[in-house]
Tab-separated table of C-alpha atoms and ligand atoms in Angstrom:
chain	number	residue	atom	x	y	z
A	152	MET	CA	3.818	-28.319	-14.624
A	153	SER	CA	1.821	-31.099	-12.920
A	154	ASN	CA	4.453	-31.079	-10.203
A	155	LEU	CA	3.835	-27.357	-9.829
A	156	SER	CA	0.095	-28.017	-9.444
A	157	HIS	CA	0.842	-30.582	-6.746
A	158	ILE	CA	3.069	-28.129	-4.870
A	159	LEU	CA	0.690	-25.187	-5.054
A	160	TYR	CA	-2.633	-26.934	-4.537
A	161	GLU	CA	-1.909	-30.084	-2.511
A	162	LEU	CA	1.497	-30.318	-0.858
A	163	GLY	CA	1.501	-29.862	2.921
A	164	GLU	CA	-2.291	-29.667	3.138
A	165	ASP	CA	-3.841	-32.425	5.230
A	166	ARG	CA	-7.508	-31.452	5.488
A	167	SER	CA	-8.333	-34.286	7.881
A	168	LEU	CA	-6.429	-32.296	10.523
A	169	TYR	CA	-8.810	-29.352	10.280
A	170	SER	CA	-12.419	-30.464	9.701
A	171	ASN	CA	-11.837	-30.932	5.952
A	172	ALA	CA	-11.723	-27.185	5.451
A	173	VAL	CA	-10.657	-26.468	1.859
A	174	SER	CA	-8.592	-23.444	2.847
A	175	PRO	CA	-6.271	-24.200	5.773
A	176	PRO	CA	-6.956	-22.331	9.015
A	177	VAL	CA	-4.857	-19.540	10.461
A	178	TYR	CA	-3.405	-21.037	13.631
A	179	GLN	CA	-3.517	-17.712	15.419
A	180	THR	CA	-1.853	-18.914	18.599
A	181	SER	CA	1.444	-18.227	20.315
A	182	ASN	CA	1.511	-21.471	22.239
A	183	PHE	CA	0.699	-25.201	22.118
A	184	ALA	CA	-0.240	-27.460	25.061
A	185	PHE	CA	0.503	-31.143	25.662
A	186	SER	CA	-1.318	-34.049	27.266
A	187	SER	CA	1.695	-35.054	29.339
A	188	VAL	CA	5.163	-33.918	30.327
A	189	ALA	CA	6.575	-36.783	28.271
A	190	GLU	CA	4.825	-35.483	25.160
A	191	MET	CA	6.045	-31.964	25.819
A	192	ARG	CA	9.594	-33.232	26.272
A	193	SER	CA	9.543	-35.067	22.945
A	194	ARG	CA	8.139	-32.053	21.092
A	195	LEU	CA	10.733	-29.732	22.586
A	196	ALA	CA	13.421	-31.998	21.174
A	197	ASP	CA	12.294	-31.113	17.627
A	198	GLU	CA	10.986	-27.577	17.727
A	199	MET	CA	11.703	-27.064	14.054
A	200	ASP	CA	9.247	-29.753	12.965
A	201	TYR	CA	6.499	-29.773	15.608
A	202	PRO	CA	4.259	-27.108	17.149
A	203	PHE	CA	5.680	-26.082	20.511
A	204	TYR	CA	5.818	-22.288	20.440
A	205	THR	CA	5.006	-20.123	17.399
A	206	ARG	CA	8.423	-18.428	17.267
A	207	GLY	CA	9.716	-21.844	16.192
A	208	HIS	CA	6.925	-23.750	14.458
A	209	ASN	CA	3.337	-22.917	13.564
A	210	PRO	CA	1.107	-25.226	11.476
A	211	THR	CA	-0.010	-22.478	9.056
A	212	VAL	CA	3.611	-21.459	8.497
A	213	ALA	CA	4.586	-25.139	8.157
A	214	ILE	CA	2.348	-25.580	5.095
A	215	LEU	CA	4.033	-22.578	3.524
A	216	ARG	CA	7.527	-23.902	4.341
A	217	LYS	CA	6.821	-27.184	2.547
A	218	LYS	CA	5.523	-25.445	-0.572
A	219	LEU	CA	8.380	-22.917	-0.730
A	220	ALA	CA	11.093	-25.568	-0.303
A	221	ALA	CA	9.493	-27.648	-3.057
A	222	LEU	CA	9.198	-24.620	-5.362
A	223	GLU	CA	12.925	-23.851	-4.963
A	224	GLY	CA	13.899	-27.527	-5.046
A	225	THR	CA	15.618	-27.447	-1.631
A	226	GLU	CA	15.171	-29.698	1.400
A	227	GLU	CA	13.986	-26.912	3.680
A	228	ALA	CA	12.566	-23.405	3.787
A	229	LEU	CA	12.297	-20.932	6.660
A	230	VAL	CA	9.896	-18.008	6.460
A	231	PHE	CA	10.666	-14.595	7.952
A	232	GLY	CA	8.889	-11.330	8.697
A	233	SER	CA	10.748	-9.615	5.834
A	234	GLY	CA	13.125	-10.303	2.981
A	235	SER	CA	15.788	-8.340	4.831
A	236	ALA	CA	15.437	-10.660	7.853
A	237	ALA	CA	15.948	-13.663	5.540
A	238	VAL	CA	19.031	-12.067	3.924
A	239	ALA	CA	20.503	-11.161	7.330
A	240	ALA	CA	19.874	-14.667	8.747
A	241	ALA	CA	21.482	-16.322	5.726
A	242	VAL	CA	24.570	-14.105	5.861
A	243	LEU	CA	25.019	-14.019	9.657
A	244	SER	CA	24.709	-17.798	9.910
A	245	GLU	CA	27.869	-18.212	7.825
A	246	VAL	CA	30.288	-15.707	9.368
A	247	LYS	CA	32.220	-14.915	12.524
A	248	SER	CA	34.527	-12.051	13.420
A	249	GLY	CA	37.507	-11.852	11.046
A	250	ASP	CA	35.684	-13.456	8.113
A	251	HIS	CA	35.345	-11.970	4.639
A	252	ILE	CA	32.462	-11.764	2.174
A	253	ILE	CA	32.479	-11.084	-1.563
A	254	SER	CA	29.271	-9.485	-2.804
A	255	VAL	CA	28.052	-8.341	-6.165
A	256	LEU	CA	28.290	-4.553	-6.531
A	257	ASN	CA	25.136	-2.590	-5.652
A	258	PRO	CA	22.930	-5.306	-4.170
A	259	TYR	CA	19.537	-4.353	-2.700
A	260	SER	CA	19.997	-1.227	-0.524
A	261	TRP	CA	19.567	-2.877	2.905
A	262	THR	CA	21.727	-5.837	1.873
A	263	ASN	CA	24.352	-3.275	0.947
A	264	LYS	CA	24.018	-1.641	4.376
A	265	LEU	CA	24.267	-5.028	6.105
A	266	PHE	CA	27.642	-5.599	4.425
A	267	ASN	CA	28.897	-2.039	4.415
A	268	ARG	CA	27.815	-0.835	7.834
A	269	TYR	CA	26.327	-3.432	10.155
A	270	LEU	CA	28.759	-6.341	9.708
A	271	LYS	CA	31.754	-4.012	10.062
A	272	ARG	CA	30.850	-3.641	13.760
A	273	PHE	CA	31.556	-7.349	14.155
A	274	GLY	CA	34.800	-7.366	12.199
A	275	VAL	CA	33.376	-8.924	9.047
A	276	GLU	CA	34.657	-7.256	5.894
A	277	THR	CA	33.018	-7.230	2.453
A	278	THR	CA	34.569	-6.716	-0.979
A	279	PHE	CA	32.135	-5.628	-3.687
A	280	VAL	CA	32.868	-6.816	-7.226
A	281	ASP	CA	31.440	-6.249	-10.690
A	282	GLY	CA	29.505	-9.511	-10.933
A	283	THR	CA	29.341	-9.588	-14.722
A	284	HIS	CA	32.765	-11.315	-14.744
A	285	PRO	CA	32.987	-14.410	-12.498
A	286	GLU	CA	36.774	-14.055	-12.296
A	287	ASN	CA	36.240	-10.870	-10.272
A	288	TYR	CA	34.883	-13.097	-7.491
A	289	LYS	CA	37.831	-15.455	-7.888
A	290	ASN	CA	40.391	-12.657	-7.760
A	291	ALA	CA	38.889	-11.229	-4.550
A	292	ILE	CA	39.050	-14.514	-2.617
A	293	ARG	CA	41.162	-14.531	0.557
A	294	PRO	CA	41.872	-17.379	2.988
A	295	GLU	CA	39.143	-16.009	5.287
A	296	THR	CA	36.448	-15.609	2.574
A	297	ARG	CA	33.264	-17.409	3.656
A	298	ILE	CA	30.462	-16.166	1.370
A	299	LEU	CA	30.062	-15.367	-2.328
A	300	TYR	CA	26.874	-13.287	-2.429
A	301	MET	CA	24.813	-12.899	-5.628
A	302	GLU	CA	21.705	-10.994	-6.649
A	303	SER	CA	20.953	-12.056	-10.194
A	304	PRO	CA	19.463	-10.067	-11.735
A	305	ASN	CA	19.377	-6.929	-9.604
A	306	SER	CA	16.299	-4.772	-9.843
A	307	PHE	CA	17.547	-1.524	-11.424
A	308	THR	CA	20.013	-2.437	-14.188
A	309	PHE	CA	19.148	-6.175	-14.239
A	310	SER	CA	22.802	-7.063	-14.314
A	311	LEU	CA	23.368	-10.845	-13.986
A	312	GLN	CA	25.976	-13.117	-12.489
A	313	ASP	CA	26.966	-16.382	-14.169
A	314	ILE	CA	25.602	-18.554	-11.371
A	315	GLU	CA	27.203	-21.867	-12.357
A	316	ALA	CA	30.628	-20.272	-12.815
A	317	ILE	CA	30.463	-18.568	-9.416
A	318	VAL	CA	29.238	-21.745	-7.690
A	319	LYS	CA	32.248	-23.548	-9.162
A	320	ILE	CA	34.633	-20.914	-7.783
A	321	ALA	CA	32.944	-21.113	-4.367
A	322	ARG	CA	33.290	-24.897	-4.251
A	323	GLU	CA	36.969	-24.742	-5.178
A	324	HIS	CA	37.569	-22.421	-2.229
A	325	GLY	CA	35.172	-23.860	0.355
A	326	CYS	CA	32.862	-20.815	0.308
A	327	THR	CA	29.079	-20.740	0.675
A	328	THR	CA	26.966	-19.220	-2.103
A	329	ILE	CA	23.912	-17.119	-1.276
A	330	LEU	CA	21.654	-15.769	-4.013
A	331	ASP	CA	18.762	-13.309	-3.821
A	332	ASN	CA	16.220	-14.757	-6.281
A	333	SER	CA	13.483	-12.172	-5.703
A	334	TYR	CA	13.492	-10.888	-9.285
A	335	SER	CA	12.775	-14.230	-10.956
A	336	SER	CA	10.682	-15.967	-8.297
A	337	PRO	CA	11.240	-19.728	-8.029
A	338	LEU	CA	9.350	-20.168	-11.306
A	339	TYR	CA	11.748	-18.298	-13.586
A	340	GLN	CA	15.123	-19.256	-12.112
A	341	ASN	CA	16.219	-22.325	-10.181
A	342	PRO	CA	19.467	-21.497	-8.327
A	343	ALA	CA	19.433	-24.751	-6.294
A	344	GLY	CA	19.583	-26.674	-9.565
A	345	MET	CA	22.742	-24.692	-10.386
A	346	GLY	CA	24.290	-25.561	-7.020
A	347	VAL	CA	23.581	-22.438	-4.949
A	348	ASP	CA	23.649	-23.227	-1.202
A	349	ILE	CA	21.189	-20.668	0.190
A	350	ILE	CA	18.446	-18.909	-1.789
A	351	VAL	CA	16.684	-15.879	-0.321
A	352	HIS	CA	13.589	-13.975	-1.392
A	353	SER	CA	11.723	-10.874	-0.518
A	354	ALA	CA	8.330	-12.635	-0.464
A	355	THR	CA	6.826	-9.165	-0.218
A	356	LYS	CA	7.276	-9.137	-4.004
A	357	TYR	CA	6.124	-11.967	-6.316
A	358	LEU	CA	5.652	-14.808	-3.831
A	359	ASN	CA	2.879	-13.012	-1.957
A	360	GLY	CA	2.045	-10.808	-4.914
A	361	HIS	CA	-0.725	-8.625	-3.504
A	362	SER	CA	1.136	-5.720	-1.842
A	363	ASP	CA	-0.432	-6.498	1.518
A	364	ILE	CA	2.345	-8.103	3.572
A	365	VAL	CA	6.115	-7.827	4.131
A	366	ALA	CA	7.787	-11.248	4.303
A	367	GLY	CA	10.949	-13.166	3.452
A	368	VAL	CA	12.004	-16.700	2.582
A	369	LEU	CA	15.236	-18.669	2.949
A	370	CYS	CA	15.611	-22.006	1.135
A	371	THR	CA	18.498	-24.385	1.782
A	372	SER	CA	19.602	-27.877	2.827
A	373	ARG	CA	18.227	-29.516	5.953
A	374	LYS	CA	21.650	-29.224	7.581
A	375	LYS	CA	22.006	-25.479	7.004
A	376	ALA	CA	18.338	-24.862	7.893
A	377	GLU	CA	18.787	-26.646	11.233
A	378	HIS	CA	21.817	-24.494	11.995
A	379	ILE	CA	19.981	-21.279	11.047
A	380	PHE	CA	16.890	-22.344	13.012
A	381	GLU	CA	18.991	-22.870	16.145
A	382	THR	CA	20.731	-19.505	15.800
A	383	GLU	CA	19.476	-16.536	13.763
A	384	TYR	CA	15.885	-17.759	13.368
A	385	MET	CA	15.143	-18.438	17.040
A	386	ASN	CA	17.478	-15.786	18.489
A	387	THR	CA	16.428	-12.795	16.453
A	388	GLY	CA	12.847	-14.060	16.256
A	389	GLY	CA	12.182	-12.457	12.878
A	390	ILE	CA	9.245	-14.760	12.107
A	391	ILE	CA	6.225	-14.286	9.893
A	392	SER	CA	2.891	-14.083	11.728
A	393	PRO	CA	0.404	-16.951	11.144
A	394	HIS	CA	-2.006	-14.538	9.497
A	395	ASP	CA	0.603	-13.201	7.067
A	396	ALA	CA	1.648	-16.795	6.324
A	397	TRP	CA	-1.960	-17.563	5.438
A	398	LEU	CA	-2.076	-14.536	3.115
A	399	MET	CA	1.115	-15.723	1.407
A	400	LEU	CA	-0.401	-19.198	0.959
A	401	ARG	CA	-3.336	-17.542	-0.777
A	402	GLY	CA	-1.004	-15.414	-2.889
A	403	LEU	CA	1.051	-18.432	-3.941
A	404	ARG	CA	-1.982	-20.160	-5.449
A	405	THR	CA	-1.917	-17.712	-8.362
A	406	LEU	CA	1.868	-17.350	-8.706
A	407	PRO	CA	2.091	-19.056	-12.157
A	408	LEU	CA	-0.813	-16.990	-13.530
A	409	ARG	CA	0.632	-13.739	-12.224
A	410	MET	CA	4.156	-14.447	-13.454
A	411	LYS	CA	2.848	-15.346	-16.914
A	412	GLN	CA	0.772	-12.177	-17.111
A	413	VAL	CA	3.529	-9.783	-16.007
A	414	SER	CA	6.077	-11.483	-18.244
A	415	GLU	CA	3.880	-11.354	-21.342
A	416	SER	CA	2.694	-7.793	-20.732
A	417	THR	CA	6.275	-6.613	-20.205
A	418	ALA	CA	7.466	-8.237	-23.439
A	419	PHE	CA	4.557	-6.649	-25.315
A	420	ILE	CA	5.142	-3.172	-23.867
A	421	LEU	CA	8.917	-3.240	-24.472
A	422	GLN	CA	8.428	-4.338	-28.052
A	423	LYS	CA	6.118	-1.365	-28.628
A	424	LEU	CA	8.492	1.087	-26.925
A	425	GLU	CA	11.639	-0.202	-28.610
A	426	SER	CA	12.151	2.529	-31.151
A	427	HIS	CA	10.526	5.416	-29.314
A	428	PRO	CA	12.572	8.598	-29.901
A	429	ARG	CA	12.449	9.669	-26.245
A	430	ILE	CA	13.980	6.416	-25.015
A	431	GLU	CA	17.770	6.311	-24.851
A	432	LYS	CA	18.086	2.769	-23.540
A	433	ILE	CA	16.004	-0.212	-22.393
A	434	TRP	CA	17.278	-2.249	-19.433
A	435	TYR	CA	15.730	-5.729	-19.367
A	436	PRO	CA	17.466	-9.119	-19.191
A	437	PHE	CA	15.306	-10.598	-21.937
A	438	HIS	CA	15.722	-7.677	-24.333
A	439	PRO	CA	18.225	-8.379	-27.145
A	440	SER	CA	20.068	-5.130	-26.286
A	441	HIS	CA	20.926	-6.398	-22.787
A	442	PRO	CA	24.669	-7.195	-22.728
A	443	GLN	CA	23.978	-10.469	-20.889
A	444	HIS	CA	20.926	-11.506	-22.896
A	445	GLN	CA	22.471	-14.887	-23.748
A	446	LEU	CA	23.316	-15.634	-20.140
A	447	ALA	CA	19.746	-14.671	-19.170
A	448	GLN	CA	18.395	-17.152	-21.696
A	449	LYS	CA	20.747	-19.815	-20.373
A	450	GLN	CA	20.031	-19.547	-16.664
A	451	MET	CA	16.562	-17.970	-16.457
A	452	LYS	CA	13.302	-19.280	-17.862
A	453	ALA	CA	11.736	-15.898	-18.675
A	454	GLY	CA	11.866	-12.213	-17.856
A	455	ALA	CA	9.663	-10.853	-15.074
A	456	GLY	CA	7.757	-7.565	-14.836
A	457	GLN	CA	10.500	-5.075	-13.926
A	458	PHE	CA	12.511	-3.105	-16.461
A	459	SER	CA	14.132	0.303	-16.637
A	460	LEU	CA	14.159	2.986	-19.306
A	461	SER	CA	16.814	5.681	-19.661
A	462	LEU	CA	14.950	8.684	-20.994
A	463	LYS	CA	16.324	11.413	-23.198
A	464	ALA	CA	15.869	14.187	-20.668
A	465	LYS	CA	17.839	17.332	-19.916
A	466	SER	CA	17.254	17.423	-16.171
A	467	PRO	CA	15.814	15.415	-13.266
A	468	GLU	CA	12.854	17.814	-13.339
A	469	GLU	CA	11.899	16.380	-16.735
A	470	ILE	CA	12.043	12.873	-15.275
A	471	ASP	CA	9.851	14.005	-12.364
A	472	ALA	CA	7.363	15.483	-14.846
A	473	PHE	CA	7.269	12.257	-16.884
A	474	CYS	CA	6.542	10.150	-13.777
A	475	ASN	CA	3.940	12.617	-12.495
A	476	GLN	CA	2.219	12.462	-15.893
A	477	LEU	CA	1.583	8.682	-15.652
A	478	LYS	CA	-2.031	7.967	-14.693
A	479	HIS	CA	-1.987	4.204	-14.085
A	480	PHE	CA	1.452	3.699	-12.539
A	481	LEU	CA	1.746	4.444	-8.845
A	482	ILE	CA	4.906	6.323	-7.840
A	483	ALA	CA	6.334	3.885	-5.306
A	484	CYS	CA	9.148	1.500	-4.468
A	485	SER	CA	8.751	-2.288	-4.292
A	486	TRP	CA	7.166	-4.453	-7.038
A	487	GLY	CA	5.599	-7.865	-7.558
A	488	GLY	CA	2.028	-6.927	-6.608
A	489	TYR	CA	-1.049	-6.571	-8.817
A	490	GLU	CA	-0.509	-2.859	-9.446
A	491	SER	CA	1.926	-1.205	-11.842
A	492	LEU	CA	4.589	1.060	-10.385
A	493	VAL	CA	7.184	3.592	-11.430
A	494	PHE	CA	10.336	4.487	-9.501
A	495	PRO	CA	12.813	7.005	-10.944
A	496	VAL	CA	16.463	6.801	-9.854
A	497	CYS	CA	16.389	10.572	-9.260
A	498	GLY	CA	13.722	9.886	-6.602
A	499	LEU	CA	16.423	8.201	-4.494
A	500	SER	CA	18.035	11.511	-3.575
A	501	ASP	CA	17.386	15.253	-3.677
A	502	ALA	CA	18.085	17.090	-6.899
A	503	ALA	CA	21.455	18.432	-5.716
A	504	ASN	CA	22.814	14.911	-5.135
A	505	TYR	CA	21.303	12.902	-7.941
A	506	HIS	CA	24.685	12.320	-9.555
A	507	SER	CA	25.836	10.342	-6.492
A	508	SER	CA	23.469	7.438	-7.264
A	509	PRO	CA	25.179	4.290	-8.591
A	510	PHE	CA	22.599	4.246	-11.416
A	511	PRO	CA	22.108	6.819	-14.213
A	512	TRP	CA	19.992	9.768	-13.060
A	513	ASN	CA	17.757	9.578	-16.143
A	514	MET	CA	16.804	5.952	-15.449
A	515	VAL	CA	13.221	5.115	-14.535
A	516	ARG	CA	12.357	1.686	-13.143
A	517	PHE	CA	8.950	0.261	-14.051
A	518	TYR	CA	6.999	-2.643	-12.660
A	519	ILE	CA	4.275	-4.024	-14.905
A	520	GLY	CA	1.381	-5.371	-12.843
A	521	LEU	CA	-1.718	-7.330	-13.772
A	522	GLU	CA	-3.591	-4.556	-15.607
A	523	ASP	CA	-4.286	-4.912	-19.329
A	524	SER	CA	-1.074	-4.371	-21.306
A	525	GLU	CA	-2.649	-1.978	-23.865
A	526	TYR	CA	-3.983	0.166	-21.022
A	527	LEU	CA	-0.488	0.445	-19.534
A	528	LEU	CA	1.234	0.997	-22.886
A	529	GLU	CA	-1.092	3.877	-23.771
A	530	ASP	CA	-0.320	5.480	-20.441
A	531	ILE	CA	3.463	5.282	-20.959
A	532	LEU	CA	3.083	6.628	-24.505
A	533	GLN	CA	0.996	9.616	-23.448
A	534	ALA	CA	3.525	10.465	-20.704
A	535	LEU	CA	6.440	10.161	-23.183
A	536	GLU	CA	4.630	12.376	-25.620
A	537	SER	CA	3.518	15.005	-23.128
A	538	GLY	CA	6.428	17.227	-24.143
A	539	ILE	CA	8.819	16.677	-21.271
B	1482	LIG	C1	12.612	-5.782	-1.487
B	1482	LIG	C2	13.853	-6.538	-1.626
B	1482	LIG	C3	14.538	-7.055	-0.521
B	1482	LIG	C4	14.109	-6.784	0.900
B	1482	LIG	O1	12.911	-7.413	1.187
B	1482	LIG	P1	11.856	-6.852	2.249
B	1482	LIG	O2	10.759	-7.848	2.159
B	1482	LIG	O3	11.478	-5.473	1.815
B	1482	LIG	O4	12.543	-6.831	3.574
B	1482	LIG	C5	15.672	-7.824	-0.742
B	1482	LIG	N1	16.116	-8.048	-1.988
B	1482	LIG	C6	15.500	-7.552	-3.072
B	1482	LIG	C7	16.049	-7.842	-4.424
B	1482	LIG	C8	14.356	-6.776	-2.930
B	1482	LIG	O5	13.762	-6.272	-4.010
């Protein structure tokens, strides 16, 4: 915990460089100038570590990179303009035409489209496997397999992968492991400690935590980070702006408080809803009914603020009515901010097609924000009892 305090409140912050300001400045500049050609030449030789041009290095972003790498326990972190940019950089950096990827079934929608649609144009094929059994990854391995991709847990059914078992398989076959750790944040799951090579986050969610920026993070070894910096990072230029980096630094300061609050409120609310007659099923990795509850307890530190409920409803219209009846949950995608949200699976498609979703049509995904837990519970109860 004291290490966490050091990371969040001290690491990377050298106030003597900026007039002893308590909060670091936003270096809102595209460019940096030098006192001599010799100095410029030396800085250009290490664009990843020194300010030269903001697409590569910016001092505000650099503070954030140090903190994020330390939080994940990796040597390096790169920060992107979105989680999807971080996912794409991680994946693209490891493949060439003719290579093969094995991904968990139903990853985040745009990750799915990267594998299913985009990478196909470049002759990179993906096999999707049920990630609840590590041997499914093993059985799908081919000589040209480069990446074993995980998202544990995902954010609708909260299905997990056994991270250590899949890392072992990857090492036996010379594959790289990539894991999307957005659900847990670095505080509730430490993939690097379990041997994962590249960890990605949508920092739009918990890391920033205030629903005011879109950002992404990639944490890995110095060697892999240097390779990614020289290719995907600098070539696609998907960087975070200095101002958004500053907002994320501010958001990070309260990460432990926010995670604790959403975790405790969620546990409280689920315990109260457990035996409600209108609820068919609770989906939450730290609920005893979750089929991988033991694995969750083994590889995660706690549950976060997202869960799903399958409601006893006769039609998607009843699900719509339930969601519309909630007063303190915004109907919206995303999660990880201060505000509570609700997102029904049947909202993913029009009524005629709702059966085509990979998730049950009567499933409603919740995100518990920072509001008082009793206030939120009462709202869910009144919507359940409104006679849908
Ligand atoms: C939101 C999300 C992403 C994409 O991140 P953006 O910041 O929206 O680009 C990737 N993975 C997961 C699990 C997400 O929830």
